[in-house]
């Protein structure tokens, strides 16, 4: 398997081991990982640290020219927020582990010129299927759906 | 002036006083501010803490039903990232101080059912015009444009 997708899956598993939502992401530039992250909603009480956001935050402040040559890997199809961040920074290519358990605005992202590769990884699907079955309220909260109520 | 937009402008001014990019945001629910924030790219070395993101992060983890009755105020037209976050959480209305110095994907956001109100505030415009003139490289970095090079 693509070693970068493997690294994103490793991030997802780390998040799960921390009690979090198992979604991971890495940012790759010139064949090297320059940022990695995983969903930290639970761990940091965060409303914005989806895996891709955590990854980009950990990559730090980069010049536009770096983003524009980079590839973002995510174990799951990026949501509206994370897709918007890809568009903001002009990241030209996103490799997506799976888009079966959740699917972001892929057609819109493609219409803005971003190349999306859907790997359809059984490992990625299994992580999410098991998590959604065990913690549906947390998953709903993460994607802004009703049923994700904590209060 | 709308006191909530005033509060967002106050956030923008606080950011400027900290040496940051002068964009502020507040989240309003049932007539009360439940989150406030400002751009913290400089202050936290952050690639993701635009004003709206900082505001939503500071508001904390909320149930979907709260987001869906809230109003987000921003001194500046939300970029792709911040607009995507509005869509993720189903925030139904965004009040925008100005969209002259920068304009996010407003047509797309409207097409997804979000109401946008453009106030066209001279205070908001002046804050950005002065900042962009004085720190163009920082502004370009914040919107993912070339010329925003730090390295």
CSV table of N, CA, C and O in Angstrom, one decimal, chain A residues 29-112:
chain,number,residue,atom,x,y,z
A,29,UNK,N,5.2,16.6,0.7
A,29,UNK,CA,5.8,17.5,-0.2
A,29,UNK,C,7.1,16.9,-0.7
A,29,UNK,O,8.0,16.5,0.1
A,30,UNK,N,7.3,16.9,-2.0
A,30,UNK,CA,8.5,16.3,-2.6
A,30,UNK,C,8.8,14.9,-2.0
A,30,UNK,O,10.0,14.6,-1.7
A,31,UNK,N,7.8,14.1,-1.9
A,31,UNK,CA,8.0,12.7,-1.5
A,31,UNK,C,8.3,12.5,0.0
A,31,UNK,O,8.7,11.4,0.4
A,32,UNK,N,8.1,13.6,0.8
A,32,UNK,CA,8.4,13.4,2.2
A,32,UNK,C,7.2,14.0,3.0
A,32,UNK,O,6.5,14.9,2.6
A,33,UNK,N,6.9,13.4,4.2
A,33,UNK,CA,5.8,13.8,5.0
A,33,UNK,C,6.3,15.1,5.8
A,33,UNK,O,7.3,15.1,6.4
A,34,UNK,N,5.5,16.2,5.6
A,34,UNK,CA,5.9,17.4,6.3
A,34,UNK,C,4.9,17.8,7.4
A,34,UNK,O,5.1,18.8,8.1
A,35,UNK,N,3.8,17.0,7.5
A,35,UNK,CA,2.9,17.3,8.6
A,35,UNK,C,2.0,16.0,8.8
A,35,UNK,O,1.8,15.3,7.8
A,36,UNK,N,1.7,15.7,10.0
A,36,UNK,CA,0.8,14.6,10.2
A,36,UNK,C,-0.2,15.0,11.4
A,36,UNK,O,0.1,15.9,12.2
A,37,UNK,N,-1.3,14.4,11.4
A,37,UNK,CA,-2.3,14.7,12.4
A,37,UNK,C,-3.5,13.7,12.4
A,37,UNK,O,-3.6,12.9,11.5
A,38,UNK,N,-4.2,13.8,13.5
A,38,UNK,CA,-5.5,13.0,13.5
A,38,UNK,C,-6.5,13.8,14.3
A,38,UNK,O,-6.2,14.8,14.9
A,39,UNK,N,-7.8,13.4,14.1
A,39,UNK,CA,-8.9,14.1,14.7
A,39,UNK,C,-8.7,14.2,16.2
A,39,UNK,O,-8.3,13.2,16.9
A,40,UNK,N,-8.8,15.4,16.7
A,40,UNK,CA,-8.6,15.6,18.2
A,40,UNK,C,-9.8,16.3,18.9
A,40,UNK,O,-9.7,17.0,19.8
A,41,UNK,N,-11.0,16.0,18.3
A,41,UNK,CA,-12.2,16.5,18.9
A,41,UNK,C,-12.3,16.1,20.4
A,41,UNK,O,-12.5,17.0,21.3
A,42,UNK,N,-12.1,14.9,20.7
A,42,UNK,CA,-12.2,14.4,22.1
A,42,UNK,C,-11.0,14.8,22.9
A,42,UNK,O,-11.1,15.4,24.0
A,43,UNK,N,-9.8,14.6,22.3
A,43,UNK,CA,-8.6,14.8,23.1
A,43,UNK,C,-8.4,16.3,23.5
A,43,UNK,O,-7.8,16.5,24.5
A,44,UNK,N,-8.8,17.2,22.6
A,44,UNK,CA,-8.6,18.6,22.9
A,44,UNK,C,-9.9,19.4,23.1
A,44,UNK,O,-9.8,20.6,23.2
A,45,UNK,N,-11.0,18.7,23.1
A,45,UNK,CA,-12.3,19.4,23.2
A,45,UNK,C,-12.4,20.3,22.0
A,45,UNK,O,-13.0,21.4,22.2
A,46,UNK,N,-12.0,19.9,20.8
A,46,UNK,CA,-11.9,20.8,19.7
A,46,UNK,C,-13.1,20.7,18.7
A,46,UNK,O,-13.5,19.6,18.4
A,47,UNK,N,-13.6,21.8,18.3
A,47,UNK,CA,-14.6,21.8,17.2
A,47,UNK,C,-14.0,21.9,15.8
A,47,UNK,O,-14.8,21.7,14.9
A,48,UNK,N,-12.7,22.1,15.7
A,48,UNK,CA,-12.2,22.4,14.4
A,48,UNK,C,-11.0,21.4,14.0
A,48,UNK,O,-10.6,21.3,12.9
A,49,UNK,N,-10.5,20.7,15.0
A,49,UNK,CA,-9.4,19.8,14.7
A,49,UNK,C,-9.8,18.4,14.2
A,49,UNK,O,-9.5,17.4,14.8
A,50,UNK,N,-10.4,18.5,13.0
A,50,UNK,CA,-10.5,17.3,12.2
A,50,UNK,C,-9.1,16.9,11.8
A,50,UNK,O,-8.1,17.7,11.9
A,51,UNK,N,-8.9,15.6,11.3
A,51,UNK,CA,-7.6,15.1,11.0
A,51,UNK,C,-6.8,16.0,10.1
A,51,UNK,O,-5.6,16.3,10.3
A,52,UNK,N,-7.5,16.4,9.0
A,52,UNK,CA,-6.8,17.2,8.0
A,52,UNK,C,-6.3,18.6,8.6
A,52,UNK,O,-5.3,19.1,8.2
A,53,UNK,N,-7.2,19.2,9.4
A,53,UNK,CA,-6.9,20.5,10.0
A,53,UNK,C,-5.7,20.3,11.0
A,53,UNK,O,-4.8,21.2,11.1
A,54,UNK,N,-5.7,19.3,11.8
A,54,UNK,CA,-4.6,19.0,12.7
A,54,UNK,C,-3.3,18.8,12.0
A,54,UNK,O,-2.3,19.3,12.4
A,55,UNK,N,-3.4,18.1,10.9
A,55,UNK,CA,-2.2,17.8,10.0
A,55,UNK,C,-1.7,19.1,9.5
A,55,UNK,O,-0.5,19.4,9.6
A,56,UNK,N,-2.6,20.0,8.9
A,56,UNK,CA,-2.1,21.2,8.4
A,56,UNK,C,-1.6,22.2,9.4
A,56,UNK,O,-0.6,22.9,9.2
A,57,UNK,N,-2.2,22.2,10.6
A,57,UNK,CA,-1.7,23.0,11.7
A,57,UNK,C,-0.3,22.5,12.1
A,57,UNK,O,0.6,23.3,12.4
A,58,UNK,N,-0.2,21.2,12.2
A,58,UNK,CA,1.1,20.7,12.6
A,58,UNK,C,2.2,20.9,11.6
A,58,UNK,O,3.4,21.0,11.9
A,59,UNK,N,1.8,21.0,10.3
A,59,UNK,CA,2.8,21.3,9.3
A,59,UNK,C,3.3,22.8,9.4
A,59,UNK,O,4.4,23.1,8.9
A,60,UNK,N,2.6,23.6,10.1
A,60,UNK,CA,3.0,25.0,10.3
A,60,UNK,C,2.7,25.9,9.2
A,60,UNK,O,2.1,25.5,8.2
A,61,UNK,N,3.1,27.2,9.4
A,61,UNK,CA,2.9,28.2,8.4
A,61,UNK,C,3.8,27.9,7.2
A,61,UNK,O,5.0,28.0,7.3
A,62,UNK,N,3.2,27.7,6.0
A,62,UNK,CA,4.0,27.3,4.8
A,62,UNK,C,3.8,28.4,3.8
A,62,UNK,O,2.7,29.0,3.7
A,63,UNK,N,4.7,28.6,2.9
A,63,UNK,CA,4.5,29.5,1.8
A,63,UNK,C,3.5,28.9,0.8
A,63,UNK,O,3.5,27.7,0.7
A,64,UNK,N,2.8,29.7,0.1
A,64,UNK,CA,1.8,29.2,-0.9
A,64,UNK,C,2.4,28.2,-1.9
A,64,UNK,O,1.8,27.2,-2.2
A,65,UNK,N,3.6,28.5,-2.3
A,65,UNK,CA,4.3,27.6,-3.3
A,65,UNK,C,4.4,26.2,-2.8
A,65,UNK,O,4.5,25.2,-3.5
A,66,UNK,N,4.6,26.0,-1.5
A,66,UNK,CA,4.7,24.6,-0.9
A,66,UNK,C,3.3,23.9,-0.9
A,66,UNK,O,3.2,22.8,-1.4
A,67,UNK,N,2.3,24.6,-0.4
A,67,UNK,CA,1.0,24.0,-0.5
A,67,UNK,C,0.6,23.6,-1.9
A,67,UNK,O,0.0,22.5,-2.2
A,68,UNK,N,1.0,24.4,-2.9
A,68,UNK,CA,0.6,24.2,-4.3
A,68,UNK,C,1.4,23.1,-5.0
A,68,UNK,O,1.1,22.7,-6.1
A,69,UNK,N,2.3,22.5,-4.3
A,69,UNK,CA,3.0,21.3,-4.8
A,69,UNK,C,2.8,20.1,-3.9
A,69,UNK,O,3.4,19.1,-4.1
A,70,UNK,N,1.9,20.2,-2.9
A,70,UNK,CA,1.8,19.2,-1.9
A,70,UNK,C,0.6,18.2,-2.2
A,70,UNK,O,-0.2,18.5,-3.1
A,71,UNK,N,0.6,17.1,-1.6
A,71,UNK,CA,-0.5,16.2,-1.6
A,71,UNK,C,-1.0,15.9,-0.2
A,71,UNK,O,-0.2,15.7,0.7
A,72,UNK,N,-2.3,16.0,0.0
A,72,UNK,CA,-2.9,15.8,1.3
A,72,UNK,C,-3.5,14.4,1.3
A,72,UNK,O,-4.3,14.0,0.4
A,73,UNK,N,-3.1,13.6,2.3
A,73,UNK,CA,-3.7,12.2,2.4
A,73,UNK,C,-4.7,12.3,3.6
A,73,UNK,O,-4.4,12.9,4.6
A,74,UNK,N,-5.8,11.7,3.4
A,74,UNK,CA,-6.8,11.5,4.5
A,74,UNK,C,-7.4,10.2,4.5
A,74,UNK,O,-7.7,9.7,3.4
A,75,UNK,N,-7.6,9.6,5.7
A,75,UNK,CA,-8.2,8.2,5.7
A,75,UNK,C,-9.7,8.3,5.3
A,75,UNK,O,-10.3,7.3,4.9
A,76,UNK,N,-10.3,9.5,5.3
A,76,UNK,CA,-11.7,9.6,5.0
A,76,UNK,C,-12.0,10.9,4.1
A,76,UNK,O,-11.2,11.9,4.2
A,77,UNK,N,-13.0,10.8,3.3
A,77,UNK,CA,-13.3,11.9,2.4
A,77,UNK,C,-13.5,13.2,3.2
A,77,UNK,O,-14.3,13.3,4.2
A,78,UNK,N,-12.7,14.2,2.9
A,78,UNK,CA,-12.8,15.5,3.6
A,78,UNK,C,-14.2,16.1,3.6
A,78,UNK,O,-14.8,16.2,2.6
A,79,UNK,N,-14.6,16.6,4.8
A,79,UNK,CA,-15.8,17.3,5.0
A,79,UNK,C,-15.8,18.7,4.3
A,79,UNK,O,-14.8,19.1,3.8
A,80,UNK,N,-16.9,19.4,4.5
A,80,UNK,CA,-16.9,20.8,3.9
A,80,UNK,C,-15.8,21.7,4.5
A,80,UNK,O,-15.1,22.4,3.7
A,81,UNK,N,-15.5,21.6,5.8
A,81,UNK,CA,-14.4,22.4,6.4
A,81,UNK,C,-13.1,22.1,5.8
A,81,UNK,O,-12.3,23.0,5.4
A,82,UNK,N,-12.8,20.8,5.8
A,82,UNK,CA,-11.4,20.4,5.4
A,82,UNK,C,-11.3,20.5,3.9
A,82,UNK,O,-10.2,20.9,3.4
A,83,UNK,N,-12.3,20.3,3.1
A,83,UNK,CA,-12.3,20.6,1.7
A,83,UNK,C,-12.1,22.1,1.4
A,83,UNK,O,-11.3,22.4,0.5
A,84,UNK,N,-12.7,22.9,2.2
A,84,UNK,CA,-12.5,24.3,2.0
A,84,UNK,C,-11.1,24.7,2.3
A,84,UNK,O,-10.5,25.6,1.7
A,85,UNK,N,-10.5,24.1,3.3
A,85,UNK,CA,-9.1,24.4,3.6
A,85,UNK,C,-8.1,24.0,2.4
A,85,UNK,O,-7.2,24.7,2.1
A,86,UNK,N,-8.4,22.8,1.8
A,86,UNK,CA,-7.7,22.4,0.6
A,86,UNK,C,-7.8,23.5,-0.4
A,86,UNK,O,-6.8,23.9,-1.1
A,87,UNK,N,-9.0,24.1,-0.6
A,87,UNK,CA,-9.2,25.1,-1.6
A,87,UNK,C,-8.5,26.4,-1.2
A,87,UNK,O,-7.9,27.0,-2.1
A,88,UNK,N,-8.6,26.8,0.0
A,88,UNK,CA,-7.9,28.0,0.5
A,88,UNK,C,-6.4,28.0,0.1
A,88,UNK,O,-5.9,29.0,-0.4
A,89,UNK,N,-5.8,26.9,0.4
A,89,UNK,CA,-4.4,26.8,0.2
A,89,UNK,C,-3.9,26.3,-1.2
A,89,UNK,O,-2.7,26.1,-1.5
A,90,UNK,N,-4.9,25.9,-2.0
A,90,UNK,CA,-4.6,25.5,-3.4
A,90,UNK,C,-3.8,24.2,-3.4
A,90,UNK,O,-3.0,24.0,-4.3
A,91,UNK,N,-4.1,23.3,-2.5
A,91,UNK,CA,-3.5,22.0,-2.5
A,91,UNK,C,-4.1,21.2,-3.7
A,91,UNK,O,-5.3,21.1,-3.8
A,92,UNK,N,-3.2,20.8,-4.6
A,92,UNK,CA,-3.8,20.3,-5.9
A,92,UNK,C,-4.3,18.9,-6.0
A,92,UNK,O,-5.0,18.5,-6.9
A,93,UNK,N,-3.9,18.1,-4.9
A,93,UNK,CA,-4.3,16.7,-5.0
A,93,UNK,C,-4.5,16.1,-3.6
A,93,UNK,O,-3.8,16.4,-2.6
A,94,UNK,N,-5.6,15.4,-3.5
A,94,UNK,CA,-6.0,14.8,-2.2
A,94,UNK,C,-6.2,13.3,-2.4
A,94,UNK,O,-6.9,12.9,-3.3
A,95,UNK,N,-5.5,12.4,-1.6
A,95,UNK,CA,-5.7,11.0,-1.7
A,95,UNK,C,-6.5,10.6,-0.5
A,95,UNK,O,-6.2,10.9,0.6
A,96,UNK,N,-7.6,9.9,-0.8
A,96,UNK,CA,-8.7,9.7,0.2
A,96,UNK,C,-8.8,8.2,0.4
A,96,UNK,O,-9.1,7.4,-0.5
A,97,UNK,N,-8.7,7.8,1.7
A,97,UNK,CA,-8.7,6.4,2.0
A,97,UNK,C,-10.0,5.7,1.6
A,97,UNK,O,-10.1,4.6,1.0
A,98,UNK,N,-11.1,6.4,2.0
A,98,UNK,CA,-12.4,5.8,1.6
A,98,UNK,C,-13.5,6.9,1.7
A,98,UNK,O,-13.3,7.9,2.4
A,99,UNK,N,-14.5,6.8,0.9
A,99,UNK,CA,-15.6,7.8,0.9
A,99,UNK,C,-17.0,7.1,1.1
A,99,UNK,O,-18.0,7.6,0.6
A,100,UNK,N,-17.0,5.9,1.7
A,100,UNK,CA,-18.2,5.1,1.8
A,100,UNK,C,-19.0,5.5,3.1
A,100,UNK,O,-20.2,5.7,3.1
A,101,UNK,N,-18.2,5.6,4.2
A,101,UNK,CA,-18.9,5.9,5.5
A,101,UNK,C,-19.2,7.4,5.6
A,101,UNK,O,-20.1,7.7,6.4
A,102,UNK,N,-18.5,8.2,4.9
A,102,UNK,CA,-18.8,9.6,4.8
A,102,UNK,C,-18.3,10.2,3.5
A,102,UNK,O,-17.2,9.7,3.0
A,103,UNK,N,-19.0,11.1,2.9
A,103,UNK,CA,-18.6,11.7,1.6
A,103,UNK,C,-18.7,13.2,1.7
A,103,UNK,O,-19.8,13.7,1.9
A,104,UNK,N,-17.6,13.9,1.6
A,104,UNK,CA,-17.6,15.3,1.6
A,104,UNK,C,-18.0,15.9,0.2
A,104,UNK,O,-18.5,15.1,-0.7
A,105,UNK,N,-17.9,17.1,0.0
A,105,UNK,CA,-18.3,17.8,-1.3
A,105,UNK,C,-17.3,17.5,-2.4
A,105,UNK,O,-16.8,18.5,-3.0
A,106,UNK,N,-17.2,16.3,-2.8
A,106,UNK,CA,-16.1,15.9,-3.8
A,106,UNK,C,-16.3,16.5,-5.1
A,106,UNK,O,-15.4,17.0,-5.8
A,107,UNK,N,-17.6,16.5,-5.6
A,107,UNK,CA,-17.8,17.1,-6.9
A,107,UNK,C,-17.4,18.6,-7.0
A,107,UNK,O,-16.8,19.1,-7.9
A,108,UNK,N,-17.8,19.3,-5.9
A,108,UNK,CA,-17.5,20.7,-5.9
A,108,UNK,C,-15.9,20.9,-5.8
A,108,UNK,O,-15.4,21.8,-6.5
A,109,UNK,N,-15.3,20.1,-5.0
A,109,UNK,CA,-13.8,20.3,-4.9
A,109,UNK,C,-13.2,20.0,-6.3
A,109,UNK,O,-12.3,20.7,-6.7
A,110,UNK,N,-13.6,19.0,-6.9
A,110,UNK,CA,-13.1,18.7,-8.3
A,110,UNK,C,-13.4,19.8,-9.2
A,110,UNK,O,-12.6,20.2,-10.1
A,111,UNK,N,-14.6,20.4,-9.1
A,111,UNK,CA,-15.0,21.5,-10.0
A,111,UNK,C,-14.1,22.7,-9.8
A,111,UNK,O,-13.9,23.6,-10.7
A,112,UNK,N,-13.4,22.8,-8.6
A,112,UNK,CA,-12.4,23.9,-8.4
A,112,UNK,C,-11.0,23.5,-8.8
A,112,UNK,O,-10.1,24.2,-8.5
